[in-house]
JSON list of C-alpha atoms and ligand atoms in Angstrom, two decimals:
[
{"chain": "M", "resi": 1, "resn": "MET", "atom": "CA", "xyz": [-31.77, 2.74, -5.09]},
{"chain": "M", "resi": 2, "resn": "THR", "atom": "CA", "xyz": [-28.72, 2.26, -2.94]},
{"chain": "M", "resi": 3, "resn": "LYS", "atom": "CA", "xyz": [-29.20, 5.64, -1.33]},
{"chain": "M", "resi": 4, "resn": "ILE", "atom": "CA", "xyz": [-30.74, 6.87, 1.92]},
{"chain": "M", "resi": 5, "resn": "ILE", "atom": "CA", "xyz": [-32.31, 10.31, 1.55]},
{"chain": "M", "resi": 6, "resn": "GLN", "atom": "CA", "xyz": [-32.33, 12.15, 4.83]},
{"chain": "M", "resi": 7, "resn": "PHE", "atom": "CA", "xyz": [-33.53, 15.51, 6.04]},
{"chain": "M", "resi": 8, "resn": "SER", "atom": "CA", "xyz": [-31.66, 16.96, 9.04]},
{"chain": "M", "resi": 9, "resn": "THR", "atom": "CA", "xyz": [-29.76, 14.78, 11.51]},
{"chain": "M", "resi": 10, "resn": "ILE", "atom": "CA", "xyz": [-30.58, 12.98, 14.74]},
{"chain": "M", "resi": 11, "resn": "GLY", "atom": "CA", "xyz": [-28.04, 15.34, 16.33]},
{"chain": "M", "resi": 12, "resn": "ALA", "atom": "CA", "xyz": [-29.90, 18.47, 15.29]},
{"chain": "M", "resi": 13, "resn": "LEU", "atom": "CA", "xyz": [-33.21, 16.92, 16.37]},
{"chain": "M", "resi": 14, "resn": "MET", "atom": "CA", "xyz": [-31.93, 15.93, 19.80]},
{"chain": "M", "resi": 15, "resn": "ALA", "atom": "CA", "xyz": [-30.31, 19.34, 20.20]},
{"chain": "M", "resi": 16, "resn": "GLY", "atom": "CA", "xyz": [-33.83, 20.76, 19.89]},
{"chain": "M", "resi": 17, "resn": "HIS", "atom": "CA", "xyz": [-34.31, 21.58, 16.23]},
{"chain": "M", "resi": 18, "resn": "VAL", "atom": "CA", "xyz": [-37.78, 20.02, 16.09]},
{"chain": "M", "resi": 19, "resn": "GLN", "atom": "CA", "xyz": [-39.68, 22.48, 13.89]},
{"chain": "M", "resi": 20, "resn": "GLY", "atom": "CA", "xyz": [-41.13, 21.10, 10.67]},
{"chain": "M", "resi": 21, "resn": "GLU", "atom": "CA", "xyz": [-39.13, 22.50, 7.80]},
{"chain": "M", "resi": 22, "resn": "ARG", "atom": "CA", "xyz": [-39.17, 20.28, 4.72]},
{"chain": "M", "resi": 23, "resn": "ASP", "atom": "CA", "xyz": [-42.23, 19.01, 2.82]},
{"chain": "M", "resi": 24, "resn": "PHE", "atom": "CA", "xyz": [-42.58, 15.29, 3.08]},
{"chain": "M", "resi": 25, "resn": "ALA", "atom": "CA", "xyz": [-43.56, 15.20, -0.63]},
{"chain": "M", "resi": 26, "resn": "LYS", "atom": "CA", "xyz": [-40.30, 16.85, -1.72]},
{"chain": "M", "resi": 27, "resn": "LEU", "atom": "CA", "xyz": [-38.34, 14.15, 0.02]},
{"chain": "M", "resi": 28, "resn": "SER", "atom": "CA", "xyz": [-40.36, 11.07, -0.63]},
{"chain": "M", "resi": 29, "resn": "CYS", "atom": "CA", "xyz": [-40.04, 10.74, -4.44]},
{"chain": "M", "resi": 30, "resn": "GLY", "atom": "CA", "xyz": [-39.37, 7.15, -5.30]},
{"chain": "M", "resi": 31, "resn": "CYS", "atom": "CA", "xyz": [-39.03, 6.11, -1.67]},
{"chain": "M", "resi": 32, "resn": "ASN", "atom": "CA", "xyz": [-41.25, 3.46, -0.15]},
{"chain": "M", "resi": 33, "resn": "PHE", "atom": "CA", "xyz": [-39.60, 2.87, 3.22]},
{"chain": "M", "resi": 34, "resn": "GLY", "atom": "CA", "xyz": [-38.34, 4.89, 6.15]},
{"chain": "M", "resi": 35, "resn": "LEU", "atom": "CA", "xyz": [-38.86, 6.59, 9.46]},
{"chain": "M", "resi": 36, "resn": "GLY", "atom": "CA", "xyz": [-38.82, 9.99, 11.07]},
{"chain": "M", "resi": 37, "resn": "CYS", "atom": "CA", "xyz": [-40.92, 12.25, 13.23]},
{"chain": "M", "resi": 38, "resn": "SER", "atom": "CA", "xyz": [-43.49, 14.94, 12.66]},
{"chain": "M", "resi": 39, "resn": "ALA", "atom": "CA", "xyz": [-43.19, 18.63, 13.54]},
{"chain": "M", "resi": 40, "resn": "ASN", "atom": "CA", "xyz": [-42.53, 19.45, 17.22]},
{"chain": "M", "resi": 41, "resn": "LEU", "atom": "CA", "xyz": [-42.06, 15.71, 17.78]},
{"chain": "M", "resi": 42, "resn": "ASN", "atom": "CA", "xyz": [-45.83, 15.29, 17.82]},
{"chain": "M", "resi": 43, "resn": "GLY", "atom": "CA", "xyz": [-45.67, 11.87, 16.22]},
{"chain": "M", "resi": 44, "resn": "GLU", "atom": "CA", "xyz": [-43.41, 9.01, 15.18]},
{"chain": "M", "resi": 45, "resn": "LEU", "atom": "CA", "xyz": [-43.42, 8.50, 11.41]},
{"chain": "M", "resi": 46, "resn": "THR", "atom": "CA", "xyz": [-43.17, 5.14, 9.71]},
{"chain": "M", "resi": 47, "resn": "ILE", "atom": "CA", "xyz": [-43.04, 5.02, 5.93]},
{"chain": "M", "resi": 48, "resn": "TYR", "atom": "CA", "xyz": [-44.23, 1.82, 4.32]},
{"chain": "M", "resi": 49, "resn": "ASP", "atom": "CA", "xyz": [-45.19, 1.32, 0.68]},
{"chain": "M", "resi": 50, "resn": "GLY", "atom": "CA", "xyz": [-44.83, 5.07, 0.12]},
{"chain": "M", "resi": 51, "resn": "THR", "atom": "CA", "xyz": [-47.35, 6.07, 2.80]},
{"chain": "M", "resi": 52, "resn": "ALA", "atom": "CA", "xyz": [-46.22, 7.82, 5.97]},
{"chain": "M", "resi": 53, "resn": "TYR", "atom": "CA", "xyz": [-48.09, 6.79, 9.14]},
{"chain": "M", "resi": 54, "resn": "GLU", "atom": "CA", "xyz": [-48.04, 9.19, 12.05]},
{"chain": "M", "resi": 55, "resn": "ALA", "atom": "CA", "xyz": [-48.29, 7.60, 15.50]},
{"chain": "M", "resi": 56, "resn": "THR", "atom": "CA", "xyz": [-49.35, 9.92, 18.31]},
{"chain": "M", "resi": 57, "resn": "ALA", "atom": "CA", "xyz": [-50.35, 8.75, 21.80]},
{"chain": "M", "resi": 58, "resn": "GLY", "atom": "CA", "xyz": [-54.10, 8.84, 22.45]},
{"chain": "M", "resi": 59, "resn": "GLN", "atom": "CA", "xyz": [-54.96, 9.20, 18.76]},
{"chain": "M", "resi": 60, "resn": "SER", "atom": "CA", "xyz": [-55.70, 6.73, 16.01]},
{"chain": "M", "resi": 61, "resn": "LEU", "atom": "CA", "xyz": [-52.98, 6.18, 13.42]},
{"chain": "M", "resi": 62, "resn": "GLU", "atom": "CA", "xyz": [-53.13, 8.87, 10.75]},
{"chain": "M", "resi": 63, "resn": "THR", "atom": "CA", "xyz": [-51.45, 9.12, 7.38]},
{"chain": "M", "resi": 64, "resn": "LEU", "atom": "CA", "xyz": [-49.27, 12.17, 6.92]},
{"chain": "M", "resi": 65, "resn": "ASP", "atom": "CA", "xyz": [-50.27, 14.67, 4.23]},
{"chain": "M", "resi": 66, "resn": "TYR", "atom": "CA", "xyz": [-47.72, 15.10, 1.47]},
{"chain": "M", "resi": 67, "resn": "GLU", "atom": "CA", "xyz": [-47.46, 18.83, 2.09]},
{"chain": "M", "resi": 68, "resn": "GLU", "atom": "CA", "xyz": [-46.78, 18.39, 5.80]},
{"chain": "M", "resi": 69, "resn": "LYS", "atom": "CA", "xyz": [-43.37, 19.73, 6.90]},
{"chain": "M", "resi": 70, "resn": "VAL", "atom": "CA", "xyz": [-41.13, 17.43, 8.90]},
{"chain": "M", "resi": 71, "resn": "PRO", "atom": "CA", "xyz": [-38.09, 18.09, 11.11]},
{"chain": "M", "resi": 72, "resn": "PHE", "atom": "CA", "xyz": [-36.29, 14.76, 10.58]},
{"chain": "M", "resi": 73, "resn": "ILE", "atom": "CA", "xyz": [-36.80, 11.87, 8.20]},
{"chain": "M", "resi": 74, "resn": "GLN", "atom": "CA", "xyz": [-34.83, 9.03, 6.60]},
{"chain": "M", "resi": 75, "resn": "LEU", "atom": "CA", "xyz": [-36.17, 7.48, 3.40]},
{"chain": "M", "resi": 76, "resn": "THR", "atom": "CA", "xyz": [-35.14, 4.94, 0.84]},
{"chain": "M", "resi": 77, "resn": "ASN", "atom": "CA", "xyz": [-36.48, 2.64, -1.80]},
{"chain": "M", "resi": 78, "resn": "PHE", "atom": "CA", "xyz": [-36.33, -0.74, -0.12]},
{"chain": "M", "resi": 79, "resn": "ASN", "atom": "CA", "xyz": [-35.50, -3.59, -2.45]},
{"chain": "M", "resi": 80, "resn": "PRO", "atom": "CA", "xyz": [-34.17, -6.27, -0.15]},
{"chain": "M", "resi": 81, "resn": "GLU", "atom": "CA", "xyz": [-31.14, -8.14, -1.48]},
{"chain": "M", "resi": 82, "resn": "HIS", "atom": "CA", "xyz": [-31.28, -10.68, 1.30]},
{"chain": "M", "resi": 83, "resn": "GLU", "atom": "CA", "xyz": [-34.14, -12.52, 2.98]},
{"chain": "M", "resi": 84, "resn": "TYR", "atom": "CA", "xyz": [-33.84, -15.11, 5.72]},
{"chain": "M", "resi": 85, "resn": "VAL", "atom": "CA", "xyz": [-36.16, -16.80, 8.17]},
{"chain": "M", "resi": 86, "resn": "VAL", "atom": "CA", "xyz": [-34.74, -16.29, 11.64]},
{"chain": "M", "resi": 87, "resn": "GLU", "atom": "CA", "xyz": [-35.90, -17.76, 14.95]},
{"chain": "M", "resi": 88, "resn": "HIS", "atom": "CA", "xyz": [-36.11, -16.43, 18.50]},
{"chain": "M", "resi": 89, "resn": "VAL", "atom": "CA", "xyz": [-35.11, -12.94, 17.57]},
{"chain": "M", "resi": 90, "resn": "ASN", "atom": "CA", "xyz": [-35.37, -9.98, 19.94]},
{"chain": "M", "resi": 91, "resn": "HIS", "atom": "CA", "xyz": [-34.06, -6.44, 20.44]},
{"chain": "M", "resi": 92, "resn": "LYS", "atom": "CA", "xyz": [-30.94, -7.79, 22.17]},
{"chain": "M", "resi": 93, "resn": "ASN", "atom": "CA", "xyz": [-29.86, -10.46, 19.68]},
{"chain": "M", "resi": 94, "resn": "ILE", "atom": "CA", "xyz": [-30.92, -8.79, 16.43]},
{"chain": "M", "resi": 95, "resn": "GLU", "atom": "CA", "xyz": [-27.45, -7.25, 16.00]},
{"chain": "M", "resi": 96, "resn": "ALA", "atom": "CA", "xyz": [-25.73, -10.63, 16.28]},
{"chain": "M", "resi": 97, "resn": "CYS", "atom": "CA", "xyz": [-28.42, -12.09, 14.06]},
{"chain": "M", "resi": 98, "resn": "LEU", "atom": "CA", "xyz": [-27.83, -9.55, 11.28]},
{"chain": "M", "resi": 99, "resn": "LYS", "atom": "CA", "xyz": [-24.06, -9.92, 11.57]},
{"chain": "M", "resi": 100, "resn": "ARG", "atom": "CA", "xyz": [-24.37, -13.62, 10.80]},
{"chain": "M", "resi": 101, "resn": "PHE", "atom": "CA", "xyz": [-25.32, -12.56, 7.28]},
{"chain": "M", "resi": 102, "resn": "ILE", "atom": "CA", "xyz": [-23.45, -9.31, 6.63]},
{"chain": "M", "resi": 103, "resn": "GLN", "atom": "CA", "xyz": [-20.34, -7.50, 7.82]},
{"chain": "M", "resi": 104, "resn": "ALA", "atom": "CA", "xyz": [-22.32, -4.57, 9.20]},
{"chain": "M", "resi": 105, "resn": "GLN", "atom": "CA", "xyz": [-20.06, -2.51, 11.42]},
{"chain": "M", "resi": 106, "resn": "ASN", "atom": "CA", "xyz": [-19.12, 0.24, 8.96]},
{"chain": "M", "resi": 107, "resn": "ILE", "atom": "CA", "xyz": [-22.08, 0.44, 6.59]},
{"chain": "M", "resi": 108, "resn": "PHE", "atom": "CA", "xyz": [-25.70, 1.65, 6.49]},
{"chain": "M", "resi": 109, "resn": "ILE", "atom": "CA", "xyz": [-28.35, -1.03, 6.08]},
{"chain": "M", "resi": 110, "resn": "ALA", "atom": "CA", "xyz": [-32.12, -0.75, 5.59]},
{"chain": "M", "resi": 111, "resn": "VAL", "atom": "CA", "xyz": [-33.66, -3.55, 7.65]},
{"chain": "M", "resi": 112, "resn": "SER", "atom": "CA", "xyz": [-37.12, -5.04, 8.04]},
{"chain": "M", "resi": 113, "resn": "LEU", "atom": "CA", "xyz": [-38.43, -7.87, 10.23]},
{"chain": "M", "resi": 114, "resn": "GLN", "atom": "CA", "xyz": [-41.84, -9.22, 9.44]},
{"chain": "M", "resi": 115, "resn": "GLY", "atom": "CA", "xyz": [-44.06, -11.76, 11.20]},
{"chain": "M", "resi": 116, "resn": "VAL", "atom": "CA", "xyz": [-45.94, -12.27, 14.44]},
{"chain": "M", "resi": 117, "resn": "PHE", "atom": "CA", "xyz": [-44.55, -10.47, 17.46]},
{"chain": "M", "resi": 118, "resn": "GLU", "atom": "CA", "xyz": [-44.95, -12.47, 20.64]},
{"chain": "M", "resi": 119, "resn": "GLN", "atom": "CA", "xyz": [-44.32, -9.19, 22.40]},
{"chain": "M", "resi": 120, "resn": "ILE", "atom": "CA", "xyz": [-43.55, -5.69, 21.27]},
{"chain": "M", "resi": 121, "resn": "ILE", "atom": "CA", "xyz": [-42.99, -2.58, 23.38]},
{"chain": "M", "resi": 122, "resn": "PHE", "atom": "CA", "xyz": [-43.01, 0.76, 21.64]},
{"chain": "M", "resi": 123, "resn": "ARG", "atom": "CA", "xyz": [-43.58, 4.41, 22.42]},
{"chain": "M", "resi": 124, "resn": "ARG", "atom": "CA", "xyz": [-45.46, 7.34, 20.99]},
{"chain": "M", "resi": 125, "resn": "PRO", "atom": "CA", "xyz": [-45.33, 11.00, 21.98]},
{"chain": "M", "resi": 126, "resn": "TYR", "atom": "CA", "xyz": [-48.34, 13.03, 23.02]},
{"chain": "M", "resi": 127, "resn": "SER", "atom": "CA", "xyz": [-49.24, 15.85, 20.71]},
{"chain": "M", "resi": 128, "resn": "LEU", "atom": "CA", "xyz": [-48.32, 19.32, 21.90]},
{"chain": "M", "resi": 129, "resn": "ALA", "atom": "CA", "xyz": [-51.24, 21.71, 22.37]},
{"chain": "M", "resi": 130, "resn": "ASP", "atom": "CA", "xyz": [-51.06, 24.99, 20.41]},
{"chain": "M", "resi": 131, "resn": "GLY", "atom": "CA", "xyz": [-48.78, 27.47, 22.15]},
{"chain": "M", "resi": 132, "resn": "GLU", "atom": "CA", "xyz": [-47.41, 24.84, 24.52]},
{"chain": "M", "resi": 133, "resn": "GLU", "atom": "CA", "xyz": [-43.66, 24.20, 24.53]},
{"chain": "M", "resi": 134, "resn": "ARG", "atom": "CA", "xyz": [-41.44, 21.38, 25.68]},
{"chain": "M", "resi": 135, "resn": "ASN", "atom": "CA", "xyz": [-37.80, 20.45, 25.31]},
{"chain": "M", "resi": 136, "resn": "VAL", "atom": "CA", "xyz": [-36.61, 17.08, 24.09]},
{"chain": "M", "resi": 137, "resn": "ASP", "atom": "CA", "xyz": [-35.99, 15.85, 27.67]},
{"chain": "M", "resi": 138, "resn": "GLU", "atom": "CA", "xyz": [-39.54, 16.75, 28.74]},
{"chain": "M", "resi": 139, "resn": "LEU", "atom": "CA", "xyz": [-40.88, 15.01, 25.69]},
{"chain": "M", "resi": 140, "resn": "ALA", "atom": "CA", "xyz": [-38.90, 11.86, 26.46]},
{"chain": "M", "resi": 141, "resn": "GLU", "atom": "CA", "xyz": [-40.36, 11.75, 29.97]},
{"chain": "M", "resi": 142, "resn": "THR", "atom": "CA", "xyz": [-43.96, 12.10, 28.88]},
{"chain": "M", "resi": 143, "resn": "GLN", "atom": "CA", "xyz": [-44.16, 9.59, 26.03]},
{"chain": "M", "resi": 144, "resn": "LYS", "atom": "CA", "xyz": [-46.66, 6.76, 26.17]},
{"chain": "M", "resi": 145, "resn": "VAL", "atom": "CA", "xyz": [-45.19, 3.27, 26.24]},
{"chain": "M", "resi": 146, "resn": "ASP", "atom": "CA", "xyz": [-47.41, 0.38, 25.13]},
{"chain": "M", "resi": 147, "resn": "THR", "atom": "CA", "xyz": [-46.98, -3.38, 25.10]},
{"chain": "M", "resi": 148, "resn": "PHE", "atom": "CA", "xyz": [-48.76, -5.66, 22.64]},
{"chain": "M", "resi": 149, "resn": "HIS", "atom": "CA", "xyz": [-48.75, -9.44, 22.42]},
{"chain": "M", "resi": 150, "resn": "GLN", "atom": "CA", "xyz": [-49.37, -11.75, 19.46]},
{"chain": "M", "resi": 151, "resn": "ILE", "atom": "CA", "xyz": [-49.54, -8.99, 16.93]},
{"chain": "M", "resi": 152, "resn": "GLU", "atom": "CA", "xyz": [-48.66, -9.33, 13.28]},
{"chain": "M", "resi": 153, "resn": "GLY", "atom": "CA", "xyz": [-46.64, -6.61, 11.60]},
{"chain": "M", "resi": 154, "resn": "ARG", "atom": "CA", "xyz": [-43.21, -5.41, 10.67]},
{"chain": "M", "resi": 155, "resn": "LEU", "atom": "CA", "xyz": [-40.24, -3.44, 11.90]},
{"chain": "M", "resi": 156, "resn": "ILE", "atom": "CA", "xyz": [-38.99, -0.81, 9.53]},
{"chain": "M", "resi": 157, "resn": "GLY", "atom": "CA", "xyz": [-35.64, 0.75, 10.16]},
{"chain": "M", "resi": 158, "resn": "PHE", "atom": "CA", "xyz": [-31.98, 1.29, 9.65]},
{"chain": "M", "resi": 159, "resn": "TRP", "atom": "CA", "xyz": [-28.70, 0.04, 10.97]},
{"chain": "M", "resi": 160, "resn": "THR", "atom": "CA", "xyz": [-26.26, 2.94, 11.32]},
{"chain": "M", "resi": 161, "resn": "PRO", "atom": "CA", "xyz": [-22.53, 2.42, 11.94]},
{"chain": "M", "resi": 162, "resn": "GLU", "atom": "CA", "xyz": [-21.13, 3.95, 15.13]},
{"chain": "M", "resi": 163, "resn": "LEU", "atom": "CA", "xyz": [-19.03, 6.25, 12.93]},
{"chain": "M", "resi": 164, "resn": "PHE", "atom": "CA", "xyz": [-22.19, 8.13, 11.90]},
{"chain": "M", "resi": 165, "resn": "GLY", "atom": "CA", "xyz": [-23.74, 8.28, 15.36]},
{"chain": "M", "resi": 166, "resn": "ARG", "atom": "CA", "xyz": [-24.64, 11.97, 15.23]},
{"chain": "M", "resi": 167, "resn": "VAL", "atom": "CA", "xyz": [-26.13, 11.78, 11.74]},
{"chain": "M", "resi": 168, "resn": "SER", "atom": "CA", "xyz": [-28.47, 8.91, 12.55]},
{"chain": "M", "resi": 169, "resn": "VAL", "atom": "CA", "xyz": [-29.19, 6.75, 15.62]},
{"chain": "M", "resi": 170, "resn": "PRO", "atom": "CA", "xyz": [-26.13, 4.47, 15.96]},
{"chain": "M", "resi": 171, "resn": "GLY", "atom": "CA", "xyz": [-26.98, 0.77, 15.81]},
{"chain": "M", "resi": 172, "resn": "PHE", "atom": "CA", "xyz": [-30.60, -0.11, 15.08]},
{"chain": "M", "resi": 173, "resn": "HIS", "atom": "CA", "xyz": [-33.46, 2.35, 14.92]},
{"chain": "M", "resi": 174, "resn": "PHE", "atom": "CA", "xyz": [-36.77, 0.58, 14.35]},
{"chain": "M", "resi": 175, "resn": "HIS", "atom": "CA", "xyz": [-40.35, 1.70, 14.04]},
{"chain": "M", "resi": 176, "resn": "PHE", "atom": "CA", "xyz": [-43.24, -0.75, 14.14]},
{"chain": "M", "resi": 177, "resn": "LEU", "atom": "CA", "xyz": [-46.28, -0.94, 11.87]},
{"chain": "M", "resi": 178, "resn": "ASP", "atom": "CA", "xyz": [-48.93, -3.60, 12.44]},
{"chain": "M", "resi": 179, "resn": "GLU", "atom": "CA", "xyz": [-50.43, -5.56, 9.55]},
{"chain": "M", "resi": 180, "resn": "SER", "atom": "CA", "xyz": [-53.77, -3.71, 9.69]},
{"chain": "M", "resi": 181, "resn": "LYS", "atom": "CA", "xyz": [-51.94, -0.34, 9.69]},
{"chain": "M", "resi": 182, "resn": "GLN", "atom": "CA", "xyz": [-53.60, 0.87, 12.86]},
{"chain": "M", "resi": 183, "resn": "ILE", "atom": "CA", "xyz": [-50.79, 0.61, 15.39]},
{"chain": "M", "resi": 184, "resn": "SER", "atom": "CA", "xyz": [-47.33, 2.09, 15.13]},
{"chain": "M", "resi": 185, "resn": "GLY", "atom": "CA", "xyz": [-44.50, 3.60, 17.16]},
{"chain": "M", "resi": 186, "resn": "HIS", "atom": "CA", "xyz": [-40.78, 3.76, 18.01]},
{"chain": "M", "resi": 187, "resn": "VAL", "atom": "CA", "xyz": [-39.62, 0.30, 19.08]},
{"chain": "M", "resi": 188, "resn": "LEU", "atom": "CA", "xyz": [-38.06, -0.28, 22.51]},
{"chain": "M", "resi": 189, "resn": "GLU", "atom": "CA", "xyz": [-38.25, -4.07, 22.84]},
{"chain": "M", "resi": 190, "resn": "PHE", "atom": "CA", "xyz": [-39.57, -7.02, 20.86]},
{"chain": "M", "resi": 191, "resn": "TYR", "atom": "CA", "xyz": [-39.57, -10.78, 20.68]},
{"chain": "M", "resi": 192, "resn": "MET", "atom": "CA", "xyz": [-40.50, -13.04, 17.76]},
{"chain": "M", "resi": 193, "resn": "ASN", "atom": "CA", "xyz": [-40.41, -16.82, 17.49]},
{"chain": "M", "resi": 194, "resn": "TYR", "atom": "CA", "xyz": [-40.11, -16.66, 13.71]},
{"chain": "M", "resi": 195, "resn": "ALA", "atom": "CA", "xyz": [-39.38, -13.67, 11.56]},
{"chain": "M", "resi": 196, "resn": "GLN", "atom": "CA", "xyz": [-38.65, -12.89, 7.98]},
{"chain": "M", "resi": 197, "resn": "LEU", "atom": "CA", "xyz": [-35.50, -10.78, 8.07]},
{"chain": "M", "resi": 198, "resn": "SER", "atom": "CA", "xyz": [-34.86, -8.72, 4.95]},
{"chain": "M", "resi": 199, "resn": "PHE", "atom": "CA", "xyz": [-32.21, -6.10, 4.40]},
{"chain": "M", "resi": 200, "resn": "GLN", "atom": "CA", "xyz": [-30.35, -4.05, 1.83]},
{"chain": "M", "resi": 201, "resn": "GLU", "atom": "CA", "xyz": [-27.01, -2.33, 2.08]},
{"chain": "M", "resi": 202, "resn": "LYS", "atom": "CA", "xyz": [-27.19, 1.43, 1.44]},
{"chain": "M", "resi": 203, "resn": "GLN", "atom": "CA", "xyz": [-23.86, 2.71, 0.24]},
{"chain": "M", "resi": 204, "resn": "THR", "atom": "CA", "xyz": [-24.82, 6.36, -0.05]},
{"chain": "M", "resi": 205, "resn": "ILE", "atom": "CA", "xyz": [-26.52, 8.71, 2.37]},
{"chain": "M", "resi": 206, "resn": "GLU", "atom": "CA", "xyz": [-27.69, 12.09, 1.14]},
{"chain": "M", "resi": 207, "resn": "ILE", "atom": "CA", "xyz": [-28.30, 14.58, 3.93]},
{"chain": "M", "resi": 208, "resn": "THR", "atom": "CA", "xyz": [-30.08, 17.88, 3.50]},
{"chain": "M", "resi": 209, "resn": "ASN", "atom": "CA", "xyz": [-29.55, 20.26, 6.40]},
{"chain": "M", "resi": 210, "resn": "PRO", "atom": "CA", "xyz": [-32.29, 22.63, 7.58]},
{"chain": "M", "resi": 211, "resn": "LYS", "atom": "CA", "xyz": [-32.05, 26.03, 5.97]},
{"chain": "M", "resi": 212, "resn": "SER", "atom": "CA", "xyz": [-33.55, 28.15, 8.75]},
{"chain": "M", "resi": 213, "resn": "ASN", "atom": "CA", "xyz": [-31.61, 30.70, 10.75]},
{"chain": "M", "resi": 214, "resn": "SER", "atom": "CA", "xyz": [-32.69, 29.00, 13.96]},
{"chain": "M", "resi": 215, "resn": "TYR", "atom": "CA", "xyz": [-30.75, 25.94, 12.78]},
{"chain": "M", "resi": 216, "resn": "LYS", "atom": "CA", "xyz": [-27.72, 27.93, 11.59]},
{"chain": "M", "resi": 217, "resn": "LYS", "atom": "CA", "xyz": [-27.27, 29.72, 14.89]},
{"chain": "M", "resi": 218, "resn": "MET", "atom": "CA", "xyz": [-27.69, 26.70, 17.15]},
{"chain": "M", "resi": 219, "resn": "ASN", "atom": "CA", "xyz": [-24.82, 25.95, 19.50]},
{"chain": "M", "resi": 220, "resn": "ILE", "atom": "CA", "xyz": [-24.61, 22.21, 19.77]},
{"chain": "M", "resi": 221, "resn": "ASP", "atom": "CA", "xyz": [-22.71, 20.61, 22.63]},
{"chain": "M", "resi": 222, "resn": "VAL", "atom": "CA", "xyz": [-21.74, 17.38, 20.87]},
{"chain": "M", "resi": 223, "resn": "ASN", "atom": "CA", "xyz": [-20.64, 15.57, 24.02]},
{"chain": "M", "resi": 224, "resn": "MET", "atom": "CA", "xyz": [-23.96, 16.17, 25.72]},
{"chain": "M", "resi": 225, "resn": "LEU", "atom": "CA", "xyz": [-25.62, 15.23, 22.48]},
{"chain": "M", "resi": 226, "resn": "ASP", "atom": "CA", "xyz": [-24.06, 11.77, 22.41]},
{"chain": "M", "resi": 227, "resn": "GLU", "atom": "CA", "xyz": [-25.47, 11.13, 25.89]},
{"chain": "M", "resi": 228, "resn": "MET", "atom": "CA", "xyz": [-28.92, 12.30, 24.82]},
{"chain": "M", "resi": 229, "resn": "ILE", "atom": "CA", "xyz": [-28.96, 10.15, 21.71]},
{"chain": "M", "resi": 230, "resn": "GLN", "atom": "CA", "xyz": [-28.09, 7.12, 23.83]},
{"chain": "M", "resi": 231, "resn": "LYS", "atom": "CA", "xyz": [-30.66, 8.02, 26.48]},
{"chain": "M", "resi": 232, "resn": "ILE", "atom": "CA", "xyz": [-33.58, 8.99, 24.27]},
{"chain": "M", "resi": 233, "resn": "GLU", "atom": "CA", "xyz": [-33.23, 7.07, 21.06]},
{"chain": "M", "resi": 234, "resn": "LYS", "atom": "CA", "xyz": [-31.81, 3.75, 22.20]},
{"chain": "B", "resi": 301, "resn": "LIG", "atom": "ZN1", "xyz": [-37.83, 6.53, 16.28]}
]
């Protein structure tokens, strides 16, 4: 599959449309790889081998039920066309590293890095109690950031061209899943001595917008949105 299947946009999510609206099962057919978040931004989702893992601060890693409704997700069938062993790779040089192998600036790419992480820093949101509310800014301020050393696992994510920066996080967006499938989250920083880099160009992106009235009547300030995407997702 050369297609990314996506529900909603990072723009709508950051503008506050965080309610779960689409069944994970309806979206996931044939897809083994991806990322997203669960309803009300209660967890970071990482899809690996067709299973969605939900990472929430203070809770053990859960798998997401197929009937669960999600506010934002990006899925694909990952069949890497390219695999390379790369050395001394981190969150700062990964862009240059990828661009050694592919002209990336205007295309979507599904990307995975696998191996032992000398260090990885990632974040997970706390779950919202019933009846409690928070905006995206409040959520960003209260997420739990963790650092692990010498941990085996993989990054799962996408490279999005700047041109599509309101559809998806521009540049890299990576989630982490450890080898034992117990630890996961949205990646902030990482460093690996050796990594297996694999990637696949995705020529098509299929976006389904939310159907709800709350989405249709949203007023989205796109300039403010760009700042938020940079601040919260990068
Ligand atoms: Zn994320």
